[in-house]
Each structure stands twice: as structure tokens, then as C-alpha cells.
Amino acid sequence: MTQSRNIMWFDPLLRAKTTELAHSVQCLRDALLLRETDSGARKRARKEADKEKFGLAVEALACNLILLSAIKSGPKLAVPRSHGFLWRGDGGANPVYGQHFLSAIDGLASLGLIEEEQRGYRLSDKMRVPSLIRPSAALAEHLPLAPPDWRSVKQMDDRALIILKEGKDDDGRAATVAFRETANTRQLAGQMRRINEFLRSADIEVTGQNTGRVDHGDAPGAALAVRPNAIEFACQGRSLPVG
């Protein structure tokens, strides 16, 4: 019962590229923390380390919502909520994820800055639907959405630059497969890192657009622009040399 929808999957590696966006994200974080305190959602104030984690989640969500708003087909953002995904026991969870991530989503919704289109569930590998959110008109008061300033967003390197994956499921997603690190894979990772750095500094121009939005059709998870880490997929799959 997995469905092929007009959705964009949440990317935990997106961050603010410009000082202007970083400042906007900081102000948004402070507004969410104030709301949290005033509403009594938390009995205690967050410690500084907890505020940093919360701010990281807010930043990643903000950058994803900016890119989402820049796609002309108007997709929804699929965000993870499952305990098994957010609190992975193997130590491989992204620092964006955790209770602070769910609190950031709930805070945005409580301020009317996002709309929760659907709460996801999973009954089995075949019977599942994702949780979907989308920005409300009020979010433009806090983030550059009119028009969406997608150039103010960057993508960080993943900790694993070379990934081996299984075949894709009905949603076009594939589980990762563990492999032994060798001199060959370390060399590939170094090459990928240099490619990513080059693409981040490249002056990429989107022509024929005057609305700030990019038309990528209705394909689920359509990429907005050149995403540096997307090149990793050239090294993924069964053809990856691991020996």
C-alpha cells in the first residue's frame, strides 16, 4: 500500500548557506522556544546543548521547506517520525533526529507555520504511508519563501560518502548494505568529497524561470537543483567495488 505521490523526502543534511538565512533560522528557533515555554509544553528550560540540537532540527526543516516551496509542482515534505528511524540503536542516526526533531515539527505546527497533511503509519514493508507536511502562508514571515531563495541552502557531506544499497522498494527507496572499508573505498570517498566541494562553489544558473520556482513535473521526491551528494549514487548499487 505504499503510494507513489508528489512528495519530497526530508534531507537531514540541508543547512543555511547565507548569513541572512542563518539569522532567520535563529529567530525562528527562538520563536519556537518561546512558544514552547509559554504553552507549558516543557516543564524545564532546555540546556544549551539541547538548544543546539533543537536549532539544528529547525535549520534542517527550514531548509527543506524552502526547497520544497521552490518546486513548481507543489509537493509535500515526507518527514520521518518512527521511533526505530529516529532512535537507531547502531549509533548511525543523524544528529538532526531525535525528540528535538519531533518537537520542532510540533512547534512549527502549533504556530501555524506548517500544515500536517498526513500522519504516517507502517504495518509492514508493503503497508505503510509517510507523514507529510507543507509550509503555510505564515511561514513566509519567517523564511525567504516569496520567492523561495533556494540558493541560500546548501547540503553538507554525509558521514558516509560511499553507500551500497539494495534494490528499490515501491517508493523508490533502498536500504543500505554494510561493506568492508578498503583502500579503494577510501579513495572513492576522497574523490567524492572533492567533487562535492567543487559543486558547492560552482555558479549554477537556472534559466527560463521568473517565479523563483523550478518545474520538475510531478515525480515524487523530484530534485530541485544540482545536489552535490546526489553524485554518490553513481557509486551505489551492486557495481560498487569493495574488495
GROMACS .gro file of C-alpha atoms in nm:
model
  243
    1MET     CA    1   0.000   0.000   0.000
    2THR     CA    2   0.296   0.228  -0.043
    3GLN     CA    3   0.195   0.504  -0.279
    4SER     CA    4   0.377   0.696  -0.548
    5ARG     CA    5   0.293   1.056  -0.459
    6ASN     CA    6   0.408   1.404  -0.537
    7ILE     CA    7   0.638   1.418  -0.236
    8MET     CA    8   0.990   1.527  -0.145
    9TRP     CA    9   1.173   1.319   0.115
   10PHE     CA   10   1.323   1.512   0.408
   11ASP     CA   11   1.701   1.559   0.377
   12PRO     CA   12   1.876   1.594   0.718
   13LEU     CA   13   2.192   1.729   0.551
   14LEU     CA   14   2.048   2.061   0.436
   15ARG     CA   15   2.180   2.374   0.610
   16ALA     CA   16   2.172   2.753   0.575
   17LYS     CA   17   2.432   2.877   0.329
   18THR     CA   18   2.399   3.252   0.382
   19THR     CA   19   2.427   3.463   0.696
   20GLU     CA   20   2.083   3.609   0.620
   21LEU     CA   21   1.915   3.269   0.625
   22ALA     CA   22   2.114   3.162   0.931
   23HIS     CA   23   1.982   3.470   1.112
   24SER     CA   24   1.624   3.396   1.002
   25VAL     CA   25   1.657   3.037   1.126
   26GLN     CA   26   1.794   3.162   1.460
   27CYS     CA   27   1.496   3.395   1.502
   28LEU     CA   28   1.259   3.110   1.410
   29ARG     CA   29   1.427   2.883   1.665
   30ASP     CA   30   1.389   3.148   1.935
   31ALA     CA   31   1.020   3.195   1.849
   32LEU     CA   32   0.962   2.819   1.878
   33LEU     CA   33   1.146   2.802   2.212
   34LEU     CA   34   0.938   3.092   2.344
   35ARG     CA   35   0.620   2.921   2.230
   36GLU     CA   36   0.734   2.602   2.399
   37THR     CA   37   0.787   2.787   2.728
   38ASP     CA   38   0.467   2.993   2.716
   39SER     CA   39   0.249   2.695   2.626
   40GLY     CA   40   0.387   2.481   2.907
   41ALA     CA   41   0.490   2.211   2.659
   42ARG     CA   42   0.812   2.172   2.859
   43LYS     CA   43   0.838   2.184   3.236
   44ARG     CA   44   1.205   2.280   3.227
   45ALA     CA   45   1.404   2.514   3.007
   46ARG     CA   46   1.633   2.343   2.759
   47LYS     CA   47   2.003   2.326   2.839
   48GLU     CA   48   2.240   2.487   2.590
   49ALA     CA   49   2.332   2.151   2.434
   50ASP     CA   50   1.962   2.071   2.393
   51LYS     CA   51   1.901   2.414   2.237
   52GLU     CA   52   2.176   2.343   1.983
   53LYS     CA   53   2.017   2.010   1.887
   54PHE     CA   54   1.676   2.175   1.861
   55GLY     CA   55   1.823   2.455   1.650
   56LEU     CA   56   1.985   2.200   1.418
   57ALA     CA   57   1.649   2.032   1.362
   58VAL     CA   58   1.481   2.369   1.299
   59GLU     CA   59   1.753   2.463   1.049
   60ALA     CA   60   1.722   2.137   0.855
   61LEU     CA   61   1.342   2.162   0.848
   62ALA     CA   62   1.356   2.526   0.738
   63CYS     CA   63   1.596   2.450   0.452
   64ASN     CA   64   1.385   2.156   0.336
   65LEU     CA   65   1.072   2.373   0.338
   66ILE     CA   66   1.249   2.641   0.133
   67LEU     CA   67   1.348   2.387  -0.133
   68LEU     CA   68   1.000   2.234  -0.121
   69SER     CA   69   0.846   2.576  -0.187
   70ALA     CA   70   1.071   2.625  -0.488
   71ILE     CA   71   0.932   2.321  -0.672
   72LYS     CA   72   0.653   2.430  -0.903
   73SER     CA   73   0.454   2.106  -0.877
   74GLY     CA   74   0.392   2.181  -0.506
   75PRO     CA   75   0.494   1.852  -0.342
   76LYS     CA   76   0.453   1.765   0.026
   77LEU     CA   77   0.750   1.703   0.254
   78ALA     CA   78   0.774   1.346   0.388
   79VAL     CA   79   0.927   1.355   0.738
   80PRO     CA   80   1.033   1.057   0.948
   81ARG     CA   81   0.852   1.002   1.277
   82SER     CA   82   0.905   0.636   1.361
   83HIS     CA   83   1.095   0.552   1.680
   84GLY     CA   84   1.308   0.294   1.501
   85PHE     CA   85   1.427   0.551   1.249
   86LEU     CA   86   1.482   0.848   1.480
   87TRP     CA   87   1.649   0.648   1.758
   88ARG     CA   88   1.859   0.394   1.572
   89GLY     CA   89   2.044   0.157   1.801
   90ASP     CA   90   2.353   0.127   1.582
   91GLY     CA   91   2.478   0.479   1.658
   92GLY     CA   92   2.430   0.581   1.295
   93ALA     CA   93   2.141   0.823   1.346
   94ASN     CA   94   2.188   1.175   1.210
   95PRO     CA   95   2.213   1.435   1.493
   96VAL     CA   96   1.915   1.615   1.340
   97TYR     CA   97   1.694   1.326   1.453
   98GLY     CA   98   1.555   1.261   1.798
   99GLN     CA   99   1.284   1.402   2.025
  100HIS     CA  100   1.406   1.753   1.941
  101PHE     CA  101   1.318   1.685   1.574
  102LEU     CA  102   0.961   1.588   1.662
  103SER     CA  103   0.936   1.888   1.897
  104ALA     CA  104   1.046   2.120   1.615
  105ILE     CA  105   0.774   1.982   1.386
  106ASP     CA  106   0.512   2.013   1.662
  107GLY     CA  107   0.628   2.369   1.736
  108LEU     CA  108   0.602   2.477   1.374
  109ALA     CA  109   0.253   2.328   1.357
  110SER     CA  110   0.142   2.494   1.684
  111LEU     CA  111   0.243   2.836   1.547
  112GLY     CA  112   0.055   2.769   1.225
  113LEU     CA  113   0.375   2.777   1.018
  114ILE     CA  114   0.326   2.430   0.868
  115GLU     CA  115   0.026   2.213   0.796
  116GLU     CA  116   0.035   1.844   0.878
  117GLU     CA  117  -0.125   1.684   0.576
  118GLN     CA  118  -0.100   1.325   0.694
  119ARG     CA  119   0.031   1.128   0.993
  120GLY     CA  120   0.211   0.823   0.864
  121TYR     CA  121   0.198   0.464   0.979
  122ARG     CA  122   0.365   0.135   0.898
  123LEU     CA  123   0.201  -0.205   0.928
  124SER     CA  124   0.459  -0.390   0.719
  125ASP     CA  125   0.715  -0.330   0.444
  126LYS     CA  126   0.427  -0.315   0.195
  127MET     CA  127   0.160  -0.150   0.412
  128ARG     CA  128   0.289   0.196   0.503
  129VAL     CA  129   0.235   0.564   0.431
  130PRO     CA  130   0.469   0.858   0.512
  131SER     CA  131   0.398   1.154   0.738
  132LEU     CA  132   0.351   1.461   0.519
  133ILE     CA  133   0.380   1.833   0.598
  134ARG     CA  134   0.380   2.151   0.392
  135PRO     CA  135   0.452   2.518   0.468
  136SER     CA  136   0.166   2.755   0.543
  137ALA     CA  137   0.147   3.109   0.408
  138ALA     CA  138   0.253   3.239   0.752
  139LEU     CA  139   0.596   3.074   0.722
  140ALA     CA  140   0.692   3.339   0.464
  141GLU     CA  141   0.701   3.588   0.753
  142HIS     CA  142   0.998   3.396   0.896
  143LEU     CA  143   1.178   3.246   0.595
  144PRO     CA  144   1.258   3.368   0.238
  145LEU     CA  145   0.969   3.199   0.057
  146ALA     CA  146   0.837   3.482  -0.163
  147PRO     CA  147   1.005   3.388  -0.387
  148PRO     CA  148   1.180   3.082  -0.239
  149ASP     CA  149   1.551   3.160  -0.203
  150TRP     CA  150   1.683   2.811  -0.278
  151ARG     CA  151   2.032   2.949  -0.339
  152SER     CA  152   2.059   3.021   0.035
  153VAL     CA  153   2.055   2.647   0.110
  154LYS     CA  154   2.348   2.408   0.098
  155GLN     CA  155   2.392   2.036   0.154
  156MET     CA  156   2.652   1.902   0.395
  157ASP     CA  157   2.860   1.592   0.326
  158ASP     CA  158   2.717   1.277   0.473
  159ARG     CA  159   2.941   1.088   0.711
  160ALA     CA  160   2.928   0.801   0.462
  161LEU     CA  161   3.013   0.929   0.115
  162ILE     CA  162   3.013   0.583  -0.043
  163ILE     CA  163   2.697   0.382   0.011
  164LEU     CA  164   2.600   0.035  -0.108
  165LYS     CA  165   2.225  -0.019  -0.141
  166GLU     CA  166   1.977  -0.296  -0.208
  167GLY     CA  167   1.711  -0.280  -0.477
  168LYS     CA  168   1.449  -0.006  -0.451
  169ASP     CA  169   1.108  -0.057  -0.293
  170ASP     CA  170   0.774   0.069  -0.424
  171ASP     CA  171   0.856   0.422  -0.303
  172GLY     CA  172   1.187   0.425  -0.487
  173ARG     CA  173   1.384   0.392  -0.162
  174ALA     CA  174   1.653   0.133  -0.092
  175ALA     CA  175   1.806   0.001   0.230
  176THR     CA  176   2.180   0.038   0.282
  177VAL     CA  177   2.411  -0.263   0.292
  178ALA     CA  178   2.720  -0.281   0.513
  179PHE     CA  179   3.052  -0.335   0.335
  180ARG     CA  180   3.416  -0.361   0.433
  181GLU     CA  181   3.618  -0.040   0.401
  182THR     CA  182   3.926  -0.076   0.182
  183ALA     CA  183   4.187   0.148   0.023
  184ASN     CA  184   3.964   0.152  -0.286
  185THR     CA  185   3.656   0.277  -0.100
  186ARG     CA  186   3.863   0.538   0.088
  187GLN     CA  187   3.994   0.665  -0.245
  188LEU     CA  188   3.640   0.685  -0.385
  189ALA     CA  189   3.527   0.877  -0.075
  190GLY     CA  190   3.809   1.127  -0.122
  191GLN     CA  191   3.716   1.176  -0.486
  192MET     CA  192   3.351   1.226  -0.388
  193ARG     CA  193   3.444   1.483  -0.126
  194ARG     CA  194   3.641   1.686  -0.381
  195ILE     CA  195   3.355   1.668  -0.633
  196ASN     CA  196   3.109   1.787  -0.367
  197GLU     CA  197   3.334   2.080  -0.273
  198PHE     CA  198   3.366   2.179  -0.639
  199LEU     CA  199   2.990   2.168  -0.698
  200ARG     CA  200   2.918   2.371  -0.384
  201SER     CA  201   3.137   2.651  -0.514
  202ALA     CA  202   3.003   2.630  -0.871
  203ASP     CA  203   2.793   2.917  -1.005
  204ILE     CA  204   2.481   2.725  -1.111
  205GLU     CA  205   2.222   2.918  -1.309
  206VAL     CA  206   1.860   2.813  -1.368
  207THR     CA  207   1.738   2.976  -1.688
  208GLY     CA  208   1.386   3.043  -1.809
  209GLN     CA  209   1.246   3.092  -1.457
  210ASN     CA  210   1.097   3.418  -1.333
  211THR     CA  211   0.891   3.295  -1.038
  212GLY     CA  212   1.165   3.158  -0.817
  213ARG     CA  213   1.025   2.809  -0.871
  214VAL     CA  214   1.160   2.520  -1.074
  215ASP     CA  215   0.935   2.290  -1.273
  216HIS     CA  216   1.033   1.928  -1.223
  217GLY     CA  217   0.698   1.770  -1.306
  218ASP     CA  218   0.511   1.553  -1.061
  219ALA     CA  219   0.778   1.295  -0.991
  220PRO     CA  220   0.794   1.203  -0.620
  221GLY     CA  221   1.099   1.344  -0.449
  222ALA     CA  222   1.199   1.548  -0.752
  223ALA     CA  223   1.537   1.713  -0.704
  224LEU     CA  224   1.529   2.090  -0.707
  225ALA     CA  225   1.872   2.160  -0.846
  226VAL     CA  226   2.218   2.010  -0.866
  227ARG     CA  227   2.258   1.834  -0.533
  228PRO     CA  228   2.628   1.758  -0.472
  229ASN     CA  229   2.577   1.438  -0.274
  230ALA     CA  230   2.345   1.301  -0.541
  231ILE     CA  231   2.658   1.206  -0.732
  232GLU     CA  232   2.717   0.943  -0.467
  233PHE     CA  233   2.452   0.735  -0.636
  234ALA     CA  234   2.691   0.674  -0.924
  235CYS     CA  235   2.891   0.466  -0.675
  236GLN     CA  236   2.594   0.294  -0.515
  237GLY     CA  237   2.446  -0.039  -0.603
  238ARG     CA  238   2.582  -0.379  -0.678
  239SER     CA  239   2.862  -0.249  -0.904
  240LEU     CA  240   3.049  -0.083  -0.616
  241PRO     CA  241   3.396  -0.241  -0.584
  242VAL     CA  242   3.451  -0.329  -0.218
  243GLY     CA  243   3.748  -0.562  -0.242
   0.00000   0.00000   0.00000
